[in-house]
Coordinates of N, CA and C in Angstrom, one line a residue:
X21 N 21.3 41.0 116.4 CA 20.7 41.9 115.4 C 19.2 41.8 115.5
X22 N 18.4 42.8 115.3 CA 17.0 43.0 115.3 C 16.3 41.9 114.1
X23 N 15.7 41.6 114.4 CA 14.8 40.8 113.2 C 14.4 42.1 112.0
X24 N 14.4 41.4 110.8 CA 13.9 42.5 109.9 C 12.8 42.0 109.2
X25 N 11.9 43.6 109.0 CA 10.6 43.4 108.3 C 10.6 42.5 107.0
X26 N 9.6 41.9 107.0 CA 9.4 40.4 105.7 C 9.9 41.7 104.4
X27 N 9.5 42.7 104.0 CA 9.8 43.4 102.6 C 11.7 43.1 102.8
X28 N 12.1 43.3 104.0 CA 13.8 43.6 104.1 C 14.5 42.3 104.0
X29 N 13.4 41.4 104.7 CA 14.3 40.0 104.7 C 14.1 39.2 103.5
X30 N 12.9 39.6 102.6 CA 12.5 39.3 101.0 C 14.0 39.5 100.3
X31 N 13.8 40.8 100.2 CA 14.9 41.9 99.7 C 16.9 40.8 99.7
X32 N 16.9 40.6 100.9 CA 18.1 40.0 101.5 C 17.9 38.3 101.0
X33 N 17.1 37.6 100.9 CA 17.3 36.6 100.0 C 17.3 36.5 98.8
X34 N 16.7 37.6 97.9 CA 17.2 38.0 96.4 C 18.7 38.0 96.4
X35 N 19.6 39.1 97.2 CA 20.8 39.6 96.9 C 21.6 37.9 97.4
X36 N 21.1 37.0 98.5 CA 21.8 36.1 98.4 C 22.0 35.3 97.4
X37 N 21.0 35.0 96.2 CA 20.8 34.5 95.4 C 21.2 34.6 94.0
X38 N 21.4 36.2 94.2 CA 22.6 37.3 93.1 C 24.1 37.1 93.1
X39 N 24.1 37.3 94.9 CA 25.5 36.9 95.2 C 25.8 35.6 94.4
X40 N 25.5 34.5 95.1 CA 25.6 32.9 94.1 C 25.9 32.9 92.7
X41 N 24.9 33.4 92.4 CA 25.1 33.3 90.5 C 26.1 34.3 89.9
X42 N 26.3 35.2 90.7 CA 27.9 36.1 89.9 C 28.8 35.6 90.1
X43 N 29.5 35.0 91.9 CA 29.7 34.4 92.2 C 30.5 33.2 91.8
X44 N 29.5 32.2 91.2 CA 29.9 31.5 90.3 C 30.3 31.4 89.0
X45 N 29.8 32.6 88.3 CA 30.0 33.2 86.9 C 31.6 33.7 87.3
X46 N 31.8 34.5 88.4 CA 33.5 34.8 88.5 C 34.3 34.0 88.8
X47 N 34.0 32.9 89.5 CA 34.7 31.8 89.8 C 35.1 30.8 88.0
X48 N 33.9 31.2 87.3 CA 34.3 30.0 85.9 C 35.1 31.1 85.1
X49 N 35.4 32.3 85.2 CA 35.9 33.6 84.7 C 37.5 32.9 83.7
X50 N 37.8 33.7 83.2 CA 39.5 33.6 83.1 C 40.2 34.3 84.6
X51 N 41.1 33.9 84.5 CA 41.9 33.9 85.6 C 41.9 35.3 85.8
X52 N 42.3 36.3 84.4 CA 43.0 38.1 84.6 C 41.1 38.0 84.9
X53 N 40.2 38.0 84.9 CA 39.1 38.6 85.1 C 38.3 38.5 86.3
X54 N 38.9 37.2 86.8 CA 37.9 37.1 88.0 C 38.5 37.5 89.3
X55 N 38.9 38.4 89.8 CA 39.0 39.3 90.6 C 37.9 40.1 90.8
X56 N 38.4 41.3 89.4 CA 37.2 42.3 89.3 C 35.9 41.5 89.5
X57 N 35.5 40.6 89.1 CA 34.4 39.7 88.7 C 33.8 39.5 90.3
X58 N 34.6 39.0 91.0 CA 34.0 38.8 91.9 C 34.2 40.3 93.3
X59 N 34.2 40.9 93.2 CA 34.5 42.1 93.7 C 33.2 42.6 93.6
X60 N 33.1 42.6 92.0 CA 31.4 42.6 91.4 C 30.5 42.1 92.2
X61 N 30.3 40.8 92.7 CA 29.6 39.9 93.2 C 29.2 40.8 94.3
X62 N 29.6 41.5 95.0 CA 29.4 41.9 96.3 C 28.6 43.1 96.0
X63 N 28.0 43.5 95.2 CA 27.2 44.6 95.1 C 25.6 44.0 95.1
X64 N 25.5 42.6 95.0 CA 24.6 42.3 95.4 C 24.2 42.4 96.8
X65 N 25.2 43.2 97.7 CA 24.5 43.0 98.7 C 24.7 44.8 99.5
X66 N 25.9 45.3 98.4 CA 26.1 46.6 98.9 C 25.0 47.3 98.3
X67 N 24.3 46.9 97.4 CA 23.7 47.8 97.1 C 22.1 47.8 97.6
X68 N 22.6 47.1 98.9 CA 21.1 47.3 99.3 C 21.2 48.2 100.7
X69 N 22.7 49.0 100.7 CA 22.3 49.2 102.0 C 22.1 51.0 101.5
X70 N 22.1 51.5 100.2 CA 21.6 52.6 100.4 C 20.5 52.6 99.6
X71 N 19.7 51.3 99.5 CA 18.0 51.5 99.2 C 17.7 51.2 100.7
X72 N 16.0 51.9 100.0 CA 15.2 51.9 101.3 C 14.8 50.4 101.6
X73 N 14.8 49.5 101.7 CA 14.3 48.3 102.1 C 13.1 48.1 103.1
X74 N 13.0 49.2 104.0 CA 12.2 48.6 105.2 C 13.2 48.3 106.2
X75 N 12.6 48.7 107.7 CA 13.2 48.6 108.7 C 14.2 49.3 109.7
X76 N 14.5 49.6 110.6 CA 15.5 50.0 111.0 C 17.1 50.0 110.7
X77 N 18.0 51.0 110.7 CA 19.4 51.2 109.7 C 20.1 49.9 110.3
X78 N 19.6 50.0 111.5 CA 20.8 49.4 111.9 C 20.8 48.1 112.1
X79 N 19.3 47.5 112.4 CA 19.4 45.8 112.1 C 19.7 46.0 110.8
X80 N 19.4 46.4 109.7 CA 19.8 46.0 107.9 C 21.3 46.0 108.3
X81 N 22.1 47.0 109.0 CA 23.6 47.5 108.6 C 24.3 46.0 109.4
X82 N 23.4 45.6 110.3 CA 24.3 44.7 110.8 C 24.1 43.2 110.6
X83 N 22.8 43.1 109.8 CA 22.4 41.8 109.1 C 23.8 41.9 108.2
X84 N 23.2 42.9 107.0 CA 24.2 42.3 106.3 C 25.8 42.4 106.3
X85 N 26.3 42.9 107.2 CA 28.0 42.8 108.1 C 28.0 41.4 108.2
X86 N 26.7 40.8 109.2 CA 26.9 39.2 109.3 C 27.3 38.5 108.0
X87 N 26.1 39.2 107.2 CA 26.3 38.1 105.4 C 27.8 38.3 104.9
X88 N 28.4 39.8 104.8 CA 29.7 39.5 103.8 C 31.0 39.5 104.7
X89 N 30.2 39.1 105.9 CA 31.7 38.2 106.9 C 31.4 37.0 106.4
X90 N 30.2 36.3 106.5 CA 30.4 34.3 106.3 C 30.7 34.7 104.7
X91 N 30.0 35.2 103.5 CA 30.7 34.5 102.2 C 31.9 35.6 101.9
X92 N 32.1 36.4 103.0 CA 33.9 37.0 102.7 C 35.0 35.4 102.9
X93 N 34.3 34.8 103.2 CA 35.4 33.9 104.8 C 36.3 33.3 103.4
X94 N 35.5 32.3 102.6 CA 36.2 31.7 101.8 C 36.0 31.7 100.3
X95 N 35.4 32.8 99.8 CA 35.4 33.5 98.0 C 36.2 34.6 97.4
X96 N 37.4 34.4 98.0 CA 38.0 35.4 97.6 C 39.3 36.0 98.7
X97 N 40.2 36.1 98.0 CA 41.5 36.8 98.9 C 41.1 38.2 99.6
X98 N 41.8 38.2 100.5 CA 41.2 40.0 101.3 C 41.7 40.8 100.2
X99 N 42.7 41.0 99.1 CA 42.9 42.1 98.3 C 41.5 42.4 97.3
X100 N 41.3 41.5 97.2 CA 40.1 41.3 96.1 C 38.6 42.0 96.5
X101 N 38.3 41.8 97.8 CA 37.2 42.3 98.5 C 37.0 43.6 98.3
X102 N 35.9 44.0 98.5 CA 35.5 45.7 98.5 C 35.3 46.3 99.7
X103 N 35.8 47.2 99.7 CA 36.0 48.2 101.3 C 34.9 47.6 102.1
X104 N 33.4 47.6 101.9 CA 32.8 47.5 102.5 C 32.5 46.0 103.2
X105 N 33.4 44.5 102.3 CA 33.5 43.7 103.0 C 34.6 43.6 104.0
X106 N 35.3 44.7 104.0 CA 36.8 44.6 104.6 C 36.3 45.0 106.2
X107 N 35.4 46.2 105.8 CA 35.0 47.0 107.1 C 34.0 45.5 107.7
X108 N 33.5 45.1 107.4 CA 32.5 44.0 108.1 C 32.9 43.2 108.9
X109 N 34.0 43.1 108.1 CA 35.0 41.7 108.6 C 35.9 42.5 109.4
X110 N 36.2 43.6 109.9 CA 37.2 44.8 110.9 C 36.1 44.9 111.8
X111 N 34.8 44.9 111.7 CA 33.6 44.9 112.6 C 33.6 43.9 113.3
X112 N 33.8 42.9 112.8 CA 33.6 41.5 113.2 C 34.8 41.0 114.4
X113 N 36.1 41.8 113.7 CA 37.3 41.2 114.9 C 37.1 42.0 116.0
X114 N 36.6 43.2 115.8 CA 36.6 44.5 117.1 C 35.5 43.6 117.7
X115 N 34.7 43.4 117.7 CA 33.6 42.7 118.2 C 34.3 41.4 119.2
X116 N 35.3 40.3 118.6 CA 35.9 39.5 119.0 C 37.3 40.0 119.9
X117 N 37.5 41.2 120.0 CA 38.5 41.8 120.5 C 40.1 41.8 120.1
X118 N 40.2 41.6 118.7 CA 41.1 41.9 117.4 C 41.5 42.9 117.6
X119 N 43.1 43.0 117.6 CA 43.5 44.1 117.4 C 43.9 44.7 116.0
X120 N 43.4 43.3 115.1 CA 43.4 43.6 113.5 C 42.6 44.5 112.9
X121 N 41.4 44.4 113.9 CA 40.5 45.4 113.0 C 40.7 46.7 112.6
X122 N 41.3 47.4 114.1 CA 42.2 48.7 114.0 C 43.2 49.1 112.8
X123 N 43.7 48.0 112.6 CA 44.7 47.6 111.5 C 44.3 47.7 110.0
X124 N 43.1 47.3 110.0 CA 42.3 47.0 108.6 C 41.9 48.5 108.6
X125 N 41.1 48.8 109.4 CA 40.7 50.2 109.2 C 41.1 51.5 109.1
X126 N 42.0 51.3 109.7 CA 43.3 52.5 109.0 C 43.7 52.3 107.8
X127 N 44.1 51.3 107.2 CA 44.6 50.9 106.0 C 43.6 51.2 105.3
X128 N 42.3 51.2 105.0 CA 41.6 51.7 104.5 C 41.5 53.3 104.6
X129 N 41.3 53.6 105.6 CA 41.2 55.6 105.8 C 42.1 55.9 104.7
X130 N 43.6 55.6 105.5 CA 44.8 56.1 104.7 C 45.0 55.9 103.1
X131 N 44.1 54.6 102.8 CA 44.4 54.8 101.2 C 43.7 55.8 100.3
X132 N 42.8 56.2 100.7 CA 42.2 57.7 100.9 C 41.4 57.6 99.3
X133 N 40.9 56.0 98.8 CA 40.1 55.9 97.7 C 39.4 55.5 98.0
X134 N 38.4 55.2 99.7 CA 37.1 55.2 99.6 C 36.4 56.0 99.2
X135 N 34.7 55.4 98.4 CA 33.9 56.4 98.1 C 33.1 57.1 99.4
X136 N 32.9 58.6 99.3 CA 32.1 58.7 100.7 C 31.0 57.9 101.9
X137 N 29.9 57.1 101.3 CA 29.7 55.9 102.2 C 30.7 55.3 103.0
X138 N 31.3 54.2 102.4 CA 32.5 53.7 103.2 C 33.3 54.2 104.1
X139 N 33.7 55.3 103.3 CA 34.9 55.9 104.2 C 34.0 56.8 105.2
X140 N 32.8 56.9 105.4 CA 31.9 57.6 106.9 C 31.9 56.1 107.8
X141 N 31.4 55.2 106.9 CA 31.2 54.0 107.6 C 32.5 53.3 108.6
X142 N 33.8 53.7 107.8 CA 35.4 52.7 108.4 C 35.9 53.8 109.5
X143 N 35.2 55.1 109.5 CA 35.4 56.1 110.4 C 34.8 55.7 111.8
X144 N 33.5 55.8 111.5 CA 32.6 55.2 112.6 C 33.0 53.5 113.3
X145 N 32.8 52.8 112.6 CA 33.5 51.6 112.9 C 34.9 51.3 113.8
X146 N 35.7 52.0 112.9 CA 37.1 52.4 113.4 C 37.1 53.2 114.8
X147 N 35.7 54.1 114.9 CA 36.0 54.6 116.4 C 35.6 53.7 117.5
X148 N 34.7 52.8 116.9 CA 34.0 51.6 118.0 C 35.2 50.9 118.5
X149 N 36.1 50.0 117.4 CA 36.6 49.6 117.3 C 38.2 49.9 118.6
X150 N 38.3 51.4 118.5 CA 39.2 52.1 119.4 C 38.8 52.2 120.9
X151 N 37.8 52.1 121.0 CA 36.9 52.3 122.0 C 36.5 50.9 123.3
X152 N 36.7 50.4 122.4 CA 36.9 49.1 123.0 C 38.0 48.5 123.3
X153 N 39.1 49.3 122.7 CA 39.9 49.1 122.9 C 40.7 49.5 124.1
X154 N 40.1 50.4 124.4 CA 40.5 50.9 125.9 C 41.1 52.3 125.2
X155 N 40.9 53.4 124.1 CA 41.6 54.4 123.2 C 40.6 55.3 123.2
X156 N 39.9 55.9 124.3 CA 38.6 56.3 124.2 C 38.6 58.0 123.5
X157 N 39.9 58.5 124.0 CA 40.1 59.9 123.2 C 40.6 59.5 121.6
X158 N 40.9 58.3 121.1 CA 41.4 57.6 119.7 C 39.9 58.1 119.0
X159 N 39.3 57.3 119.7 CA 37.8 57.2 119.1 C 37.0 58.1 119.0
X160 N 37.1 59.3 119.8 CA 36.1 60.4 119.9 C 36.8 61.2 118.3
X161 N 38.0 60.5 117.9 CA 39.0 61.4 117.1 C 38.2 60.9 115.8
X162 N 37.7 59.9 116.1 CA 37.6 59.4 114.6 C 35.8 59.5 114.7
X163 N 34.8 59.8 115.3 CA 33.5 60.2 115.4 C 33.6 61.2 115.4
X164 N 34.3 62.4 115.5 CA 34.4 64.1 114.9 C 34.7 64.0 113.6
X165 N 36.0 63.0 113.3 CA 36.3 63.4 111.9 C 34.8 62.7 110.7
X166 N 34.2 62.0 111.1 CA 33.2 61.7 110.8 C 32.3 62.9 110.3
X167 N 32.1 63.5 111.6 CA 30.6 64.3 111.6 C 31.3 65.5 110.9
X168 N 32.7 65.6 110.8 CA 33.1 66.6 110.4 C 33.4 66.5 108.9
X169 N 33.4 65.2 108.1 CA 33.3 65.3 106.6 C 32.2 64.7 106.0
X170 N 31.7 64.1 106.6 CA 30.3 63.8 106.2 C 28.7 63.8 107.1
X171 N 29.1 65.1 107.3 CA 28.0 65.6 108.4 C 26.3 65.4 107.9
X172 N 25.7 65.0 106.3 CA 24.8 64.2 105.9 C 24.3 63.0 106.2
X173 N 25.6 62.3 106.2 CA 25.5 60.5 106.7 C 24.6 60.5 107.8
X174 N 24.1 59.3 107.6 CA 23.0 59.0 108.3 C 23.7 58.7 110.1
X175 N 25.0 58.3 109.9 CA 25.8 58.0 111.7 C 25.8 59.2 112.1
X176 N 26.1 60.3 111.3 CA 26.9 61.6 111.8 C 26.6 62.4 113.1
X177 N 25.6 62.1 113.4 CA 24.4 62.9 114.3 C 25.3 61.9 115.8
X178 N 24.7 60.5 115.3 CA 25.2 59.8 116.6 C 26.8 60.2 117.0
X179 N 27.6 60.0 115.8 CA 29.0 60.0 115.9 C 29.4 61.1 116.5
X180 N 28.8 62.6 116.4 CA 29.2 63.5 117.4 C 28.6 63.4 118.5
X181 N 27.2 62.4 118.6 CA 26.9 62.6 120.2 C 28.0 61.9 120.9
X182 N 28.4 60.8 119.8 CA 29.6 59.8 120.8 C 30.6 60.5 121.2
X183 N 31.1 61.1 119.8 CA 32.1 62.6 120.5 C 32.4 63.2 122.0
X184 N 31.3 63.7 122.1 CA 30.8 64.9 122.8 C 30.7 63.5 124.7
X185 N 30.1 62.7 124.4 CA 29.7 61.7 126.0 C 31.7 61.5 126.1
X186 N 32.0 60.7 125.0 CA 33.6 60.3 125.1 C 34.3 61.2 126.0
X187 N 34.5 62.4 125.3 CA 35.2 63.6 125.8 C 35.1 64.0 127.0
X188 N 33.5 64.4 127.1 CA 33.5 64.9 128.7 C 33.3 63.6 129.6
X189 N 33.3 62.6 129.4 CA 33.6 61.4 130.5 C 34.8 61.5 131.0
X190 N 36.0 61.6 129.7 CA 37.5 61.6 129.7 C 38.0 62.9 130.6
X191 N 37.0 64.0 130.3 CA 37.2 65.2 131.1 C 36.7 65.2 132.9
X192 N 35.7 64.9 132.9 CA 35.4 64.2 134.3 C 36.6 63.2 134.7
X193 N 37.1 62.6 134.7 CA 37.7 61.8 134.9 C 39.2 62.3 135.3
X194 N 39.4 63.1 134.0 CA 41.1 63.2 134.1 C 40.8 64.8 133.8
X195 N 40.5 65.6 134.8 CA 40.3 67.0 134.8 C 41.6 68.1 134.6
X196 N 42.4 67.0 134.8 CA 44.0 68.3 134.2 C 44.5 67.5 132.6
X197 N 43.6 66.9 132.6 CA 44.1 66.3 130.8 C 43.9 67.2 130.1
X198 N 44.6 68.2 129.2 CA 44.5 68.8 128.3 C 44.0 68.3 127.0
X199 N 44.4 67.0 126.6 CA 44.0 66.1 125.4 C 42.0 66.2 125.7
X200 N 42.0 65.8 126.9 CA 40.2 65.3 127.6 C 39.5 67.1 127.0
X201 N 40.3 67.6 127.1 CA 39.6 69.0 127.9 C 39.7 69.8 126.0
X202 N 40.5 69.6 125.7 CA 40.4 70.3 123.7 C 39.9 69.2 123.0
X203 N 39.5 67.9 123.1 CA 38.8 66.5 122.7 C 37.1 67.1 123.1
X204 N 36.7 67.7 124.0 CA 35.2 67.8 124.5 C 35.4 69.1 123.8
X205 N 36.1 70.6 124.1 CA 36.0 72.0 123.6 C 35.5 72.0 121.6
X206 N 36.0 70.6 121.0 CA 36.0 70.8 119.8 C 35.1 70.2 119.4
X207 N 34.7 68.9 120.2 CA 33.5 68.1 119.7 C 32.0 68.9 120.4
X208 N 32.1 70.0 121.6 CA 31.2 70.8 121.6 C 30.2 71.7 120.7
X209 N 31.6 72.6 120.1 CA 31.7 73.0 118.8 C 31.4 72.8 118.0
X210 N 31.4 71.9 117.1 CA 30.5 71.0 116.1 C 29.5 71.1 116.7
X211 N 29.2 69.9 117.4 CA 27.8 69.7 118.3 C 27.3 70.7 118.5
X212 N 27.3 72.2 118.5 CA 26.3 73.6 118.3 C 26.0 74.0 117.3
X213 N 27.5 74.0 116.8 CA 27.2 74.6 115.4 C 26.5 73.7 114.6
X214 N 27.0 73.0 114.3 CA 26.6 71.8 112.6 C 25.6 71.0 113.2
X215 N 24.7 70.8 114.5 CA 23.8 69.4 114.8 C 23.0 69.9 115.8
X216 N 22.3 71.5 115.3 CA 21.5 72.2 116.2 C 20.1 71.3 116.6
X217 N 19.7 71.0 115.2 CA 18.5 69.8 115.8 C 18.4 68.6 116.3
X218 N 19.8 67.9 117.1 CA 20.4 66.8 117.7 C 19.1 66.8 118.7
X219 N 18.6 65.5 119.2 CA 17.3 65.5 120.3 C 18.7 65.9 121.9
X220 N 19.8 66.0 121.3 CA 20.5 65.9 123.0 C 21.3 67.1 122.7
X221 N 20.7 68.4 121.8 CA 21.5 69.5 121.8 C 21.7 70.7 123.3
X222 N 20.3 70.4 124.1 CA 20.1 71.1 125.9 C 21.3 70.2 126.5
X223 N 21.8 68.9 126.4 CA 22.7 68.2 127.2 C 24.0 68.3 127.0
X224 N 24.3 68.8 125.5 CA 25.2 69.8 125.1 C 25.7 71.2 125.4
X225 N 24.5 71.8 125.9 CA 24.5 73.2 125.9 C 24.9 73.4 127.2
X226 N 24.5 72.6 128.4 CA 24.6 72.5 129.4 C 25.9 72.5 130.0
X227 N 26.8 71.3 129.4 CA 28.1 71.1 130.1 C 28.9 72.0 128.9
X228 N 28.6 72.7 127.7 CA 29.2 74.0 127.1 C 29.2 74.5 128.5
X229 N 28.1 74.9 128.9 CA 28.3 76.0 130.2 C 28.9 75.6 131.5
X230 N 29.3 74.6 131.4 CA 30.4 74.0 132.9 C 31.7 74.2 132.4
X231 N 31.9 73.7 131.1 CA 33.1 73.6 130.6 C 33.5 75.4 130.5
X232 N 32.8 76.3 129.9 CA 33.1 77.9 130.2 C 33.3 78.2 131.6
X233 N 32.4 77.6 132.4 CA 32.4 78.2 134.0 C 34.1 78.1 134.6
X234 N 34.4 76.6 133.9 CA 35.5 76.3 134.1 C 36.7 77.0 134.3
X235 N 36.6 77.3 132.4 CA 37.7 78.4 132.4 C 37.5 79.7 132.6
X236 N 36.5 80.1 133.1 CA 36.0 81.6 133.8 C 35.6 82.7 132.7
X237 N 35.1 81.4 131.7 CA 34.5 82.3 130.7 C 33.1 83.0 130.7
X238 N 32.8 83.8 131.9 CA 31.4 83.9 132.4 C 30.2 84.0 131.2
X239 N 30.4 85.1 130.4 CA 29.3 85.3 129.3 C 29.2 84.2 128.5
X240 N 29.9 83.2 128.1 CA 29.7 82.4 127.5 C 28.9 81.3 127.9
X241 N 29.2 81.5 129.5 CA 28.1 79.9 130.5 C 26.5 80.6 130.5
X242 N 27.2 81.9 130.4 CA 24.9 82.4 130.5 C 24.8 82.2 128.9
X243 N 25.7 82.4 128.7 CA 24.6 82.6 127.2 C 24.0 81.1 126.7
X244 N 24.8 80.0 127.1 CA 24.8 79.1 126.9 C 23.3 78.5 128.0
X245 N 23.2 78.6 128.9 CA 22.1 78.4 130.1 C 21.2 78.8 129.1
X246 N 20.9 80.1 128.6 CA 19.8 80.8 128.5 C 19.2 80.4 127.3
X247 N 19.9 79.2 126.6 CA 19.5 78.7 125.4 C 18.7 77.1 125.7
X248 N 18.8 77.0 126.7 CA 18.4 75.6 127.6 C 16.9 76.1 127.4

């Protein structure tokens, strides 16, 4: 992870210090309370990832993944945790090459009560996750459905470019795969319509017009050229 600017890394010794004291306020709790209680605890650190802190998204997003994997490890049962420590710790095994992580993150999609944040985040993650897995049309599935319900989020931009490289790699490769070839046709699509100001929308436009030439869809490969 990138080093983060002294305001970010200020910022991230407060929340560990928040964490602690609720932390141990939920641990002295009554028994029916301290669940919720410490579930609580963890907003000391969630809630820094949608202030501005200082720094780049993604050292902050992956500093603190590091933090609520070590005090996920032993404060608390996995039911108890909040989506966004679950997804850290599902980051963490994909990383290690876990096939649990896959596992975690679906169980999360499916229970279909994340708040928007999370559920863009277990999307994105979940496609890394696939990806690594050696599931590379899995994962282009789960970076469209990204850009495609939360086309705001700050990943969504990336998540369709991953789309869009996934697909036509898969399509290069396996040129009579119909999966490879409606996997690239749909994440194209997006990528015109909905992410016209993408800095890689000419690199898009481009193999639009290979992929038309393809199917001998002539007007559509010029039109597409002439937007280059």
């Amino acid at each position: 992870v990138d080093p983060l600017p002294a305001n970010a890394f200020h910022r991230l010794l407060i929340a560990d210090q928040r964490f602690q004291l609720l932390l141990s306020s939920a641990n002295a709790a009554p028994v029916e309370q301290r669940a919720a209680l410490i579930a609580n605890a963890y907003t000391a650190y969630t809630n820094l990832l949608n202030a501005d802190i200082g720094g780049p998204r993604a050292a902050i997003l992956g500093t603190l993944f590091a933090r609520l994997v070590a005090v996920s490890a032993d404060s608390a049962p996995a039911a108890s945790l909040p989506p966004i420590a679950a997804i850290a710790q599902a980051d963490r095994f994909s990383s290690q090459g876990k096939a649990e992580a896959v596992t975690i993150l679906r169980e999360l999609i499916d229970n279909g009560q994340l708040p928007e944040f999370e559920h863009a985040l277990a999307l994105f993650v979940l496609g890394k996750a696939l990806y690594a897995a050696n599931q590379p049309l899995d994962a282009a599935e789960q970076f469209i459905a990204l850009a495609d319900r939360h086309p705001a989020d700050a990943q969504a931009g990336r998540a369709i470019d991953l789309r869009v490289a996934i697909a036509a790699e898969q399509r290069r490769l396996h040129p009579d795969d119909e999966r490879a070839r409606t996997a690239l046709a749909r994440g194209l699509d997006v990528a015109l319509a909905d992410f016209p100001n993408q800095p890689t929308i000419d690199q898009w436009r481009l193999i639009a017009s290979q992929l038309a030439l393809d199917e001998n869809r002539f007007d559509d490969a010029e039109r597409m050229l002439k937007q280059v």
